[in-house]
Amino acid sequence: MKLIRTGAEWNPLWLNHLQKKQQIGLVPTMGALHDGHLDLVIKSKATADLTVVSIFVNPTQFNNPEDFAKYPITLEADLQKLADERVDYVFLPSVETMYPAPTRLRFDFGDLERKLEGKFRPGHFNGVGVVVSKLFHLIRPQVAFFGQKDLQQVGIIKRLVNDLSFELKLEIVPTRREPDGLAMSSRNMRLSPIERKKAILLFTSLEKAKTELFAGKNWLEIQTQIKADFGNEPFANLEYFELVNPETFESYSQFDRYQKSFICVASYIGDTRLIDN
Ligand code: PAF
Protein backbone atom coordinates (compact mmCIF):
# COMPACT_ATOMS: atom_id res chain seq x y z
CA MET A 1 0.00 0.00 0.00
CA LYS A 2 1.51 3.29 -1.11
CA LEU A 3 0.80 6.66 0.54
CA ILE A 4 0.53 9.66 -1.76
CA ARG A 5 0.13 13.25 -0.69
CA THR A 6 -0.07 15.37 -3.82
CA GLY A 7 -1.39 15.31 -7.36
CA ALA A 8 2.22 15.58 -8.62
CA GLU A 9 3.09 12.31 -6.83
CA TRP A 10 0.00 10.62 -8.21
CA ASN A 11 0.29 11.73 -11.87
CA PRO A 12 3.03 9.31 -13.05
CA LEU A 13 1.35 6.43 -11.20
CA TRP A 14 -1.98 7.33 -12.79
CA LEU A 15 -0.35 7.44 -16.25
CA ASN A 16 1.23 4.04 -15.71
CA HIS A 17 -2.16 2.53 -14.74
CA LEU A 18 -3.83 4.26 -17.69
CA GLN A 19 -1.29 2.78 -20.10
CA LYS A 20 -1.98 -0.66 -18.65
CA LYS A 21 -5.71 0.06 -19.13
CA GLN A 22 -6.34 -0.51 -15.41
CA GLN A 23 -9.55 0.85 -13.91
CA ILE A 24 -9.17 3.06 -10.85
CA GLY A 25 -11.73 2.96 -8.03
CA LEU A 26 -11.85 5.89 -5.59
CA VAL A 27 -13.26 5.69 -2.07
CA PRO A 28 -13.39 9.24 -0.66
CA THR A 29 -13.39 9.35 3.17
CA MET A 30 -12.69 11.67 6.05
CA GLY A 31 -10.97 8.86 8.00
CA ALA A 32 -12.09 7.45 11.36
CA LEU A 33 -12.81 4.36 9.33
CA HIS A 34 -15.39 1.76 10.34
CA ASP A 35 -16.80 -1.33 8.68
CA GLY A 36 -19.16 0.82 6.58
CA HIS A 37 -16.12 2.43 4.93
CA LEU A 38 -14.54 -1.00 4.52
CA ASP A 39 -17.67 -2.14 2.65
CA LEU A 40 -16.93 0.64 0.13
CA VAL A 41 -13.32 -0.54 -0.11
CA ILE A 42 -14.37 -4.17 -0.59
CA LYS A 43 -16.81 -3.13 -3.31
CA SER A 44 -14.11 -1.08 -5.04
CA LYS A 45 -11.64 -3.98 -4.86
CA ALA A 46 -14.28 -6.24 -6.44
CA THR A 47 -15.15 -3.71 -9.16
CA ALA A 48 -11.97 -1.87 -10.19
CA ASP A 49 -8.41 -3.01 -10.93
CA LEU A 50 -6.97 -0.86 -8.18
CA THR A 51 -8.33 1.12 -5.28
CA VAL A 52 -7.40 4.58 -4.02
CA VAL A 53 -8.82 5.58 -0.63
CA SER A 54 -8.60 9.28 0.18
CA ILE A 55 -8.50 10.46 3.78
CA PHE A 56 -9.10 14.18 4.16
CA VAL A 57 -11.12 15.91 6.85
CA ASN A 58 -12.49 18.61 4.60
CA PRO A 59 -12.80 21.88 6.56
CA THR A 60 -15.11 23.55 4.02
CA GLN A 61 -17.99 21.11 4.54
CA PHE A 62 -18.30 21.75 8.29
CA ASN A 63 -20.87 24.45 8.88
CA ASN A 64 -20.21 24.10 12.63
CA PRO A 65 -16.57 24.81 13.68
CA GLU A 66 -17.04 22.77 16.87
CA ASP A 67 -18.04 19.73 14.80
CA PHE A 68 -14.85 20.15 12.73
CA ALA A 69 -12.69 20.53 15.86
CA LYS A 70 -14.21 17.38 17.38
CA TYR A 71 -14.13 15.24 14.23
CA PRO A 72 -12.38 11.99 15.22
CA ILE A 73 -8.91 11.39 13.75
CA THR A 74 -7.54 7.84 13.95
CA LEU A 75 -4.98 7.82 11.14
CA GLU A 76 -2.76 5.00 12.37
CA ALA A 77 -5.69 2.63 12.89
CA ASP A 78 -7.16 3.70 9.52
CA LEU A 79 -3.95 2.89 7.66
CA GLN A 80 -3.78 -0.51 9.36
CA LYS A 81 -7.37 -1.31 8.30
CA LEU A 82 -6.66 -0.25 4.72
CA ALA A 83 -3.42 -2.27 4.63
CA ASP A 84 -5.38 -5.30 5.90
CA GLU A 85 -7.82 -4.84 2.99
CA ARG A 86 -4.84 -4.62 0.59
CA VAL A 87 -5.76 -1.17 -0.67
CA ASP A 88 -3.34 -0.06 -3.40
CA TYR A 89 -3.04 3.65 -2.59
CA VAL A 90 -4.04 6.00 0.20
CA PHE A 91 -4.31 9.65 -0.82
CA LEU A 92 -3.52 11.81 2.22
CA PRO A 93 -3.47 15.41 1.03
CA SER A 94 -2.80 18.38 3.30
CA VAL A 95 -5.19 21.34 3.51
CA GLU A 96 -2.62 23.31 1.43
CA THR A 97 -2.69 20.66 -1.30
CA MET A 98 -6.48 20.67 -1.48
CA TYR A 99 -6.89 24.42 -0.97
CA PRO A 100 -3.76 26.19 -2.24
CA ALA A 101 -5.97 29.29 -2.31
CA PRO A 102 -9.45 29.83 -0.88
CA THR A 103 -12.10 28.54 -3.27
CA ARG A 104 -14.23 31.41 -4.50
CA LEU A 105 -16.45 29.23 -6.67
CA ARG A 106 -19.77 28.35 -5.01
CA PHE A 107 -22.04 25.46 -5.88
CA ASP A 108 -25.77 25.88 -5.66
CA PHE A 109 -27.50 22.52 -5.93
CA GLY A 110 -30.88 24.21 -6.22
CA ASP A 111 -33.80 22.51 -4.50
CA LEU A 112 -31.51 19.86 -2.93
CA GLU A 113 -29.66 22.62 -1.11
CA ARG A 114 -32.69 23.90 0.78
CA LYS A 115 -34.06 20.67 2.20
CA LEU A 116 -33.14 18.39 5.10
CA GLU A 117 -29.32 18.42 5.41
CA GLY A 118 -29.09 21.43 3.09
CA LYS A 119 -31.48 23.39 5.29
CA PHE A 120 -29.93 22.40 8.62
CA ARG A 121 -26.29 22.58 7.51
CA PRO A 122 -26.01 25.71 5.34
CA GLY A 123 -22.91 25.60 3.12
CA HIS A 124 -22.28 21.90 3.80
CA PHE A 125 -23.11 20.69 0.30
CA ASN A 126 -21.05 23.45 -1.29
CA GLY A 127 -18.04 22.12 0.68
CA VAL A 128 -18.84 18.53 -0.35
CA GLY A 129 -19.25 19.57 -4.00
CA VAL A 130 -15.93 21.43 -4.00
CA VAL A 131 -13.88 18.71 -2.32
CA VAL A 132 -15.41 15.83 -4.28
CA SER A 133 -14.80 17.72 -7.57
CA LYS A 134 -11.18 18.29 -6.55
CA LEU A 135 -10.74 14.61 -5.66
CA PHE A 136 -12.25 13.54 -9.00
CA HIS A 137 -9.93 15.94 -10.88
CA LEU A 138 -6.84 14.91 -8.94
CA ILE A 139 -7.31 11.12 -8.88
CA ARG A 140 -9.31 10.72 -12.12
CA PRO A 141 -11.07 7.48 -11.13
CA GLN A 142 -13.33 5.53 -13.49
CA VAL A 143 -15.59 4.60 -10.59
CA ALA A 144 -16.23 6.20 -7.18
CA PHE A 145 -17.93 4.70 -4.14
CA PHE A 146 -20.24 6.41 -1.64
CA GLY A 147 -22.42 5.16 1.23
CA GLN A 148 -26.20 5.21 1.18
CA LYS A 149 -26.26 6.48 4.77
CA ASP A 150 -25.54 9.94 3.38
CA LEU A 151 -28.49 9.70 1.02
CA GLN A 152 -28.76 13.39 0.20
CA GLN A 153 -24.99 13.60 -0.35
CA VAL A 154 -25.48 10.83 -2.93
CA GLY A 155 -28.12 13.03 -4.63
CA ILE A 156 -25.69 15.98 -4.62
CA ILE A 157 -22.83 13.93 -6.07
CA LYS A 158 -25.08 12.45 -8.77
CA ARG A 159 -26.02 15.99 -9.75
CA LEU A 160 -22.36 17.05 -9.72
CA VAL A 161 -21.36 14.17 -11.98
CA ASN A 162 -24.24 14.81 -14.41
CA ASP A 163 -24.04 18.60 -14.51
CA LEU A 164 -20.23 18.77 -14.82
CA SER A 165 -19.89 15.69 -17.09
CA PHE A 166 -17.43 13.81 -14.91
CA GLU A 167 -16.55 10.70 -16.88
CA LEU A 168 -17.04 8.23 -14.08
CA LYS A 169 -19.51 5.79 -12.64
CA LEU A 170 -20.94 6.11 -9.14
CA GLU A 171 -21.52 3.05 -6.98
CA ILE A 172 -23.74 3.43 -3.93
CA VAL A 173 -23.18 0.94 -1.12
CA PRO A 174 -25.86 0.03 1.48
CA THR A 175 -25.57 1.26 5.07
CA ARG A 176 -23.66 -0.99 7.47
CA ARG A 177 -25.30 -1.28 10.90
CA GLU A 178 -24.22 -2.26 14.41
CA PRO A 179 -25.89 -5.43 15.78
CA ASP A 180 -28.59 -3.30 17.46
CA GLY A 181 -29.33 -1.45 14.19
CA LEU A 182 -27.44 1.84 14.73
CA ALA A 183 -26.04 3.00 11.39
CA MET A 184 -22.23 2.99 11.46
CA SER A 185 -20.78 6.49 11.48
CA SER A 186 -17.45 8.00 12.47
CA ARG A 187 -19.41 10.30 14.76
CA ASN A 188 -20.62 7.30 16.82
CA MET A 189 -17.15 7.33 18.43
CA ARG A 190 -18.11 10.58 20.15
CA LEU A 191 -21.13 9.10 21.95
CA SER A 192 -20.83 8.38 25.68
CA PRO A 193 -21.98 4.87 26.74
CA ILE A 194 -25.42 6.18 27.73
CA GLU A 195 -25.74 8.25 24.52
CA ARG A 196 -24.70 5.19 22.50
CA LYS A 197 -27.70 3.34 24.00
CA LYS A 198 -30.04 6.26 23.31
CA ALA A 199 -28.79 6.62 19.70
CA ILE A 200 -30.72 3.49 18.74
CA LEU A 201 -33.81 5.73 18.72
CA LEU A 202 -32.98 6.81 15.15
CA PHE A 203 -33.09 3.24 13.89
CA THR A 204 -36.09 2.12 15.97
CA SER A 205 -38.09 5.17 14.86
CA LEU A 206 -37.38 4.39 11.19
CA GLU A 207 -38.39 0.76 11.66
CA LYS A 208 -41.54 1.70 13.57
CA ALA A 209 -42.57 4.24 10.93
CA LYS A 210 -41.94 1.81 8.08
CA THR A 211 -43.97 -0.96 9.74
CA GLU A 212 -46.85 1.41 10.41
CA LEU A 213 -46.77 2.80 6.86
CA PHE A 214 -47.07 -0.67 5.41
CA ALA A 215 -49.86 -1.41 7.88
CA GLY A 216 -51.77 1.47 6.29
CA LYS A 217 -51.42 4.14 8.99
CA ASN A 218 -51.44 7.76 7.86
CA TRP A 219 -47.94 9.27 7.43
CA LEU A 220 -48.65 12.58 9.17
CA GLU A 221 -49.99 10.72 12.22
CA ILE A 222 -46.90 8.52 12.28
CA GLN A 223 -44.64 11.55 11.96
CA THR A 224 -46.41 13.33 14.83
CA GLN A 225 -46.04 10.26 17.05
CA ILE A 226 -42.33 9.86 16.21
CA LYS A 227 -41.68 13.55 16.89
CA ALA A 228 -43.36 13.05 20.30
CA ASP A 229 -41.14 10.00 20.97
CA PHE A 230 -38.04 12.12 20.29
CA GLY A 231 -39.48 14.94 22.38
CA ASN A 232 -39.85 12.52 25.30
CA GLU A 233 -36.18 11.50 25.12
CA PRO A 234 -34.04 14.08 26.96
CA PHE A 235 -30.84 12.96 25.18
CA ALA A 236 -32.36 13.56 21.73
CA ASN A 237 -32.94 16.75 19.81
CA LEU A 238 -34.70 15.94 16.54
CA GLU A 239 -34.04 18.11 13.49
CA TYR A 240 -36.18 16.30 10.95
CA PHE A 241 -38.09 13.07 10.34
CA GLU A 242 -39.42 13.23 6.79
CA LEU A 243 -40.83 10.93 4.13
CA VAL A 244 -39.14 12.02 0.91
CA ASN A 245 -38.65 11.46 -2.77
CA PRO A 246 -35.05 10.13 -2.95
CA GLU A 247 -34.27 12.07 -6.15
CA THR A 248 -35.64 15.54 -5.29
CA PHE A 249 -35.80 15.18 -1.47
CA GLU A 250 -39.22 16.77 -1.57
CA SER A 251 -41.26 15.79 1.50
CA TYR A 252 -44.39 13.71 0.98
CA SER A 253 -47.45 14.32 3.11
CA GLN A 254 -48.80 10.87 2.35
CA PHE A 255 -47.34 7.48 1.52
CA ASP A 256 -47.84 5.85 -1.84
CA ARG A 257 -46.48 2.31 -1.79
CA TYR A 258 -45.96 2.44 -5.58
CA GLN A 259 -43.59 5.40 -5.52
CA LYS A 260 -40.02 5.18 -4.29
CA SER A 261 -39.86 6.82 -0.87
CA PHE A 262 -37.29 7.11 1.88
CA ILE A 263 -37.70 8.19 5.47
CA CYS A 264 -34.81 10.44 6.50
CA VAL A 265 -33.98 11.37 10.07
CA ALA A 266 -31.45 13.70 11.71
CA SER A 267 -31.17 14.13 15.44
CA TYR A 268 -28.65 15.20 18.00
CA ILE A 269 -27.93 12.63 20.65
CA GLY A 270 -26.22 14.67 23.35
CA ASP A 271 -23.83 16.90 21.38
CA THR A 272 -23.47 14.51 18.46
CA ARG A 273 -25.53 14.95 15.31
CA LEU A 274 -26.53 11.66 13.67
CA ILE A 275 -28.43 10.89 10.47
CA ASP A 276 -30.04 7.75 9.05
CA ASN A 277 -32.58 6.73 6.46
O1 PAF B 1 -19.00 11.27 3.21
C1 PAF B 1 -17.90 11.76 3.55
O2 PAF B 1 -17.14 11.18 4.34
C2 PAF B 1 -17.49 13.12 2.99
O3 PAF B 1 -18.58 13.96 2.86
C3 PAF B 1 -16.70 13.00 1.66
C4 PAF B 1 -17.57 12.42 0.58
C5 PAF B 1 -15.47 12.14 1.87
C6 PAF B 1 -16.26 14.40 1.21
O4 PAF B 1 -15.41 14.99 2.16
Tab-separated table of N, CA and C in Angstrom, residues 121-180:
chain	number	residue	atom	x	y	z
A	121	ARG	N	-27.751	22.394	7.524
A	121	ARG	CA	-26.286	22.579	7.507
A	121	ARG	C	-25.925	23.510	6.342
A	122	PRO	N	-26.264	24.796	6.468
A	122	PRO	CA	-26.015	25.705	5.337
A	122	PRO	C	-24.540	25.698	4.939
A	123	GLY	N	-24.290	25.594	3.626
A	123	GLY	CA	-22.909	25.601	3.123
A	123	GLY	C	-22.273	24.227	3.065
A	124	HIS	N	-22.878	23.245	3.740
A	124	HIS	CA	-22.281	21.904	3.802
A	124	HIS	C	-22.124	21.300	2.408
A	125	PHE	N	-23.186	21.364	1.616
A	125	PHE	CA	-23.110	20.694	0.301
A	125	PHE	C	-22.200	21.440	-0.668
A	126	ASN	N	-22.042	22.736	-0.481
A	126	ASN	CA	-21.048	23.446	-1.293
A	126	ASN	C	-19.659	22.852	-1.004
A	127	GLY	N	-19.350	22.688	0.285
A	127	GLY	CA	-18.044	22.124	0.680
A	127	GLY	C	-17.854	20.726	0.141
A	128	VAL	N	-18.921	19.907	0.190
A	128	VAL	CA	-18.837	18.533	-0.347
A	128	VAL	C	-18.605	18.595	-1.856
A	129	GLY	N	-19.372	19.461	-2.539
A	129	GLY	CA	-19.250	19.572	-4.002
A	129	GLY	C	-17.844	19.976	-4.412
A	130	VAL	N	-17.274	20.942	-3.665
A	130	VAL	CA	-15.927	21.427	-4.001
A	130	VAL	C	-14.908	20.313	-3.783
A	131	VAL	N	-14.947	19.682	-2.619
A	131	VAL	CA	-13.881	18.710	-2.325
A	131	VAL	C	-14.001	17.462	-3.202
A	132	VAL	N	-15.235	17.024	-3.452
A	132	VAL	CA	-15.407	15.826	-4.284
A	132	VAL	C	-14.966	16.130	-5.728
A	133	SER	N	-15.271	17.332	-6.226
A	133	SER	CA	-14.799	17.720	-7.571
A	133	SER	C	-13.277	17.697	-7.613
A	134	LYS	N	-12.643	18.257	-6.584
A	134	LYS	CA	-11.183	18.294	-6.547
A	134	LYS	C	-10.621	16.866	-6.535
A	135	LEU	N	-11.230	16.001	-5.729
A	135	LEU	CA	-10.740	14.609	-5.664
A	135	LEU	C	-10.902	13.914	-7.018
A	136	PHE	N	-12.037	14.154	-7.668
A	136	PHE	CA	-12.249	13.542	-8.997
A	136	PHE	C	-11.205	14.064	-9.987
A	137	HIS	N	-10.919	15.376	-9.944
A	137	HIS	CA	-9.932	15.939	-10.880
A	137	HIS	C	-8.525	15.420	-10.585
A	138	LEU	N	-8.203	15.306	-9.300
A	138	LEU	CA	-6.836	14.905	-8.940
A	138	LEU	C	-6.597	13.413	-9.212
A	139	ILE	N	-7.532	12.579	-8.814
A	139	ILE	CA	-7.313	11.116	-8.881
A	139	ILE	C	-7.782	10.535	-10.222
A	140	ARG	N	-8.741	11.160	-10.845
A	140	ARG	CA	-9.311	10.717	-12.123
A	140	ARG	C	-9.734	9.232	-12.122
A	141	PRO	N	-10.614	8.874	-11.180
A	141	PRO	CA	-11.071	7.478	-11.125
A	141	PRO	C	-12.101	7.189	-12.223
A	142	GLN	N	-12.245	5.919	-12.574
A	142	GLN	CA	-13.334	5.531	-13.492
A	142	GLN	C	-14.610	5.226	-12.709
A	143	VAL	N	-14.415	4.907	-11.413
A	143	VAL	CA	-15.589	4.603	-10.590
A	143	VAL	C	-15.328	5.116	-9.170
A	144	ALA	N	-16.380	5.665	-8.548
A	144	ALA	CA	-16.226	6.200	-7.177
A	144	ALA	C	-17.355	5.643	-6.305
A	145	PHE	N	-17.045	5.433	-5.037
A	145	PHE	CA	-17.931	4.700	-4.135
A	145	PHE	C	-18.371	5.590	-2.972
A	146	PHE	N	-19.673	5.604	-2.723
A	146	PHE	CA	-20.236	6.408	-1.635
A	146	PHE	C	-21.272	5.565	-0.884
A	147	GLY	N	-21.487	5.927	0.397
A	147	GLY	CA	-22.420	5.159	1.227
A	147	GLY	C	-23.836	5.718	1.163
A	148	GLN	N	-24.797	4.807	1.224
A	148	GLN	CA	-26.203	5.211	1.177
A	148	GLN	C	-26.641	5.932	2.452
A	149	LYS	N	-25.854	5.783	3.533
A	149	LYS	CA	-26.263	6.476	4.767
A	149	LYS	C	-26.386	7.984	4.527
A	150	ASP	N	-25.471	8.514	3.714
A	150	ASP	CA	-25.536	9.939	3.375
A	150	ASP	C	-26.344	10.094	2.093
A	151	LEU	N	-27.632	9.803	2.211
A	151	LEU	CA	-28.489	9.695	1.025
A	151	LEU	C	-28.547	10.992	0.225
A	152	GLN	N	-28.639	12.104	0.921
A	152	GLN	CA	-28.757	13.386	0.200
A	152	GLN	C	-27.412	13.765	-0.416
A	153	GLN	N	-26.315	13.388	0.245
A	153	GLN	CA	-24.987	13.600	-0.350
A	153	GLN	C	-24.885	12.829	-1.671
A	154	VAL	N	-25.467	11.623	-1.690
A	154	VAL	CA	-25.478	10.832	-2.926
A	154	VAL	C	-26.215	11.613	-4.028
A	155	GLY	N	-27.351	12.225	-3.662
A	155	GLY	CA	-28.121	13.032	-4.633
A	155	GLY	C	-27.276	14.186	-5.162
A	156	ILE	N	-26.551	14.840	-4.262
A	156	ILE	CA	-25.690	15.981	-4.625
A	156	ILE	C	-24.586	15.511	-5.581
A	157	ILE	N	-23.972	14.393	-5.257
A	157	ILE	CA	-22.832	13.930	-6.072
A	157	ILE	C	-23.327	13.434	-7.440
A	158	LYS	N	-24.506	12.837	-7.461
A	158	LYS	CA	-25.076	12.446	-8.770
A	158	LYS	C	-25.263	13.689	-9.624
A	159	ARG	N	-25.773	14.750	-9.003
A	159	ARG	CA	-26.019	15.989	-9.748
A	159	ARG	C	-24.693	16.592	-10.222
A	160	LEU	N	-23.693	16.540	-9.373
A	160	LEU	CA	-22.358	17.054	-9.715
A	160	LEU	C	-21.808	16.319	-10.937
A	161	VAL	N	-21.910	14.996	-10.901
A	161	VAL	CA	-21.360	14.168	-11.982
A	161	VAL	C	-22.112	14.434	-13.294
A	162	ASN	N	-23.447	14.548	-13.198
A	162	ASN	CA	-24.241	14.813	-14.405
A	162	ASN	C	-23.997	16.215	-14.942
A	163	ASP	N	-24.085	17.204	-14.043
A	163	ASP	CA	-24.040	18.595	-14.507
A	163	ASP	C	-22.652	18.989	-15.003
A	164	LEU	N	-21.598	18.391	-14.421
A	164	LEU	CA	-20.235	18.769	-14.824
A	164	LEU	C	-19.588	17.710	-15.723
A	165	SER	N	-20.362	16.731	-16.157
A	165	SER	CA	-19.891	15.692	-17.090
A	165	SER	C	-18.612	14.997	-16.619
A	166	PHE	N	-18.565	14.644	-15.350
A	166	PHE	CA	-17.434	13.813	-14.905
A	166	PHE	C	-17.584	12.446	-15.561
A	167	GLU	N	-16.493	11.989	-16.165
A	167	GLU	CA	-16.550	10.698	-16.879
A	167	GLU	C	-16.277	9.583	-15.885
A	168	LEU	N	-17.240	9.329	-15.025
A	168	LEU	CA	-17.036	8.234	-14.082
A	168	LEU	C	-18.389	7.670	-13.658
A	169	LYS	N	-18.300	6.474	-13.087
A	169	LYS	CA	-19.508	5.794	-12.642
A	169	LYS	C	-19.568	5.899	-11.116
A	170	LEU	N	-20.784	6.084	-10.595
A	170	LEU	CA	-20.940	6.112	-9.142
A	170	LEU	C	-21.508	4.782	-8.671
A	171	GLU	N	-20.968	4.266	-7.598
A	171	GLU	CA	-21.518	3.051	-6.978
A	171	GLU	C	-21.940	3.413	-5.557
A	172	ILE	N	-23.202	3.092	-5.255
A	172	ILE	CA	-23.739	3.428	-3.931
A	172	ILE	C	-23.864	2.134	-3.118
A	173	VAL	N	-23.283	2.167	-1.928
A	173	VAL	CA	-23.177	0.939	-1.118
A	173	VAL	C	-24.122	1.054	0.092
A	174	PRO	N	-24.897	-0.036	0.369
A	174	PRO	CA	-25.865	0.028	1.482
A	174	PRO	C	-25.201	0.334	2.833
A	175	THR	N	-26.021	0.863	3.722
A	175	THR	CA	-25.567	1.260	5.065
A	175	THR	C	-25.198	0.036	5.896
A	176	ARG	N	-24.043	0.091	6.545
A	176	ARG	CA	-23.656	-0.987	7.470
A	176	ARG	C	-24.147	-0.603	8.868
A	177	ARG	N	-24.719	-1.568	9.574
A	177	ARG	CA	-25.299	-1.281	10.896
A	177	ARG	C	-24.620	-2.092	11.996
A	178	GLU	N	-24.654	-1.530	13.211
A	178	GLU	CA	-24.219	-2.261	14.405
A	178	GLU	C	-25.260	-3.350	14.674
A	179	PRO	N	-24.913	-4.361	15.524
A	179	PRO	CA	-25.895	-5.434	15.776
A	179	PRO	C	-27.248	-4.920	16.253
A	180	ASP	N	-27.293	-3.806	16.987
A	180	ASP	CA	-28.594	-3.295	17.463
A	180	ASP	C	-29.287	-2.393	16.429
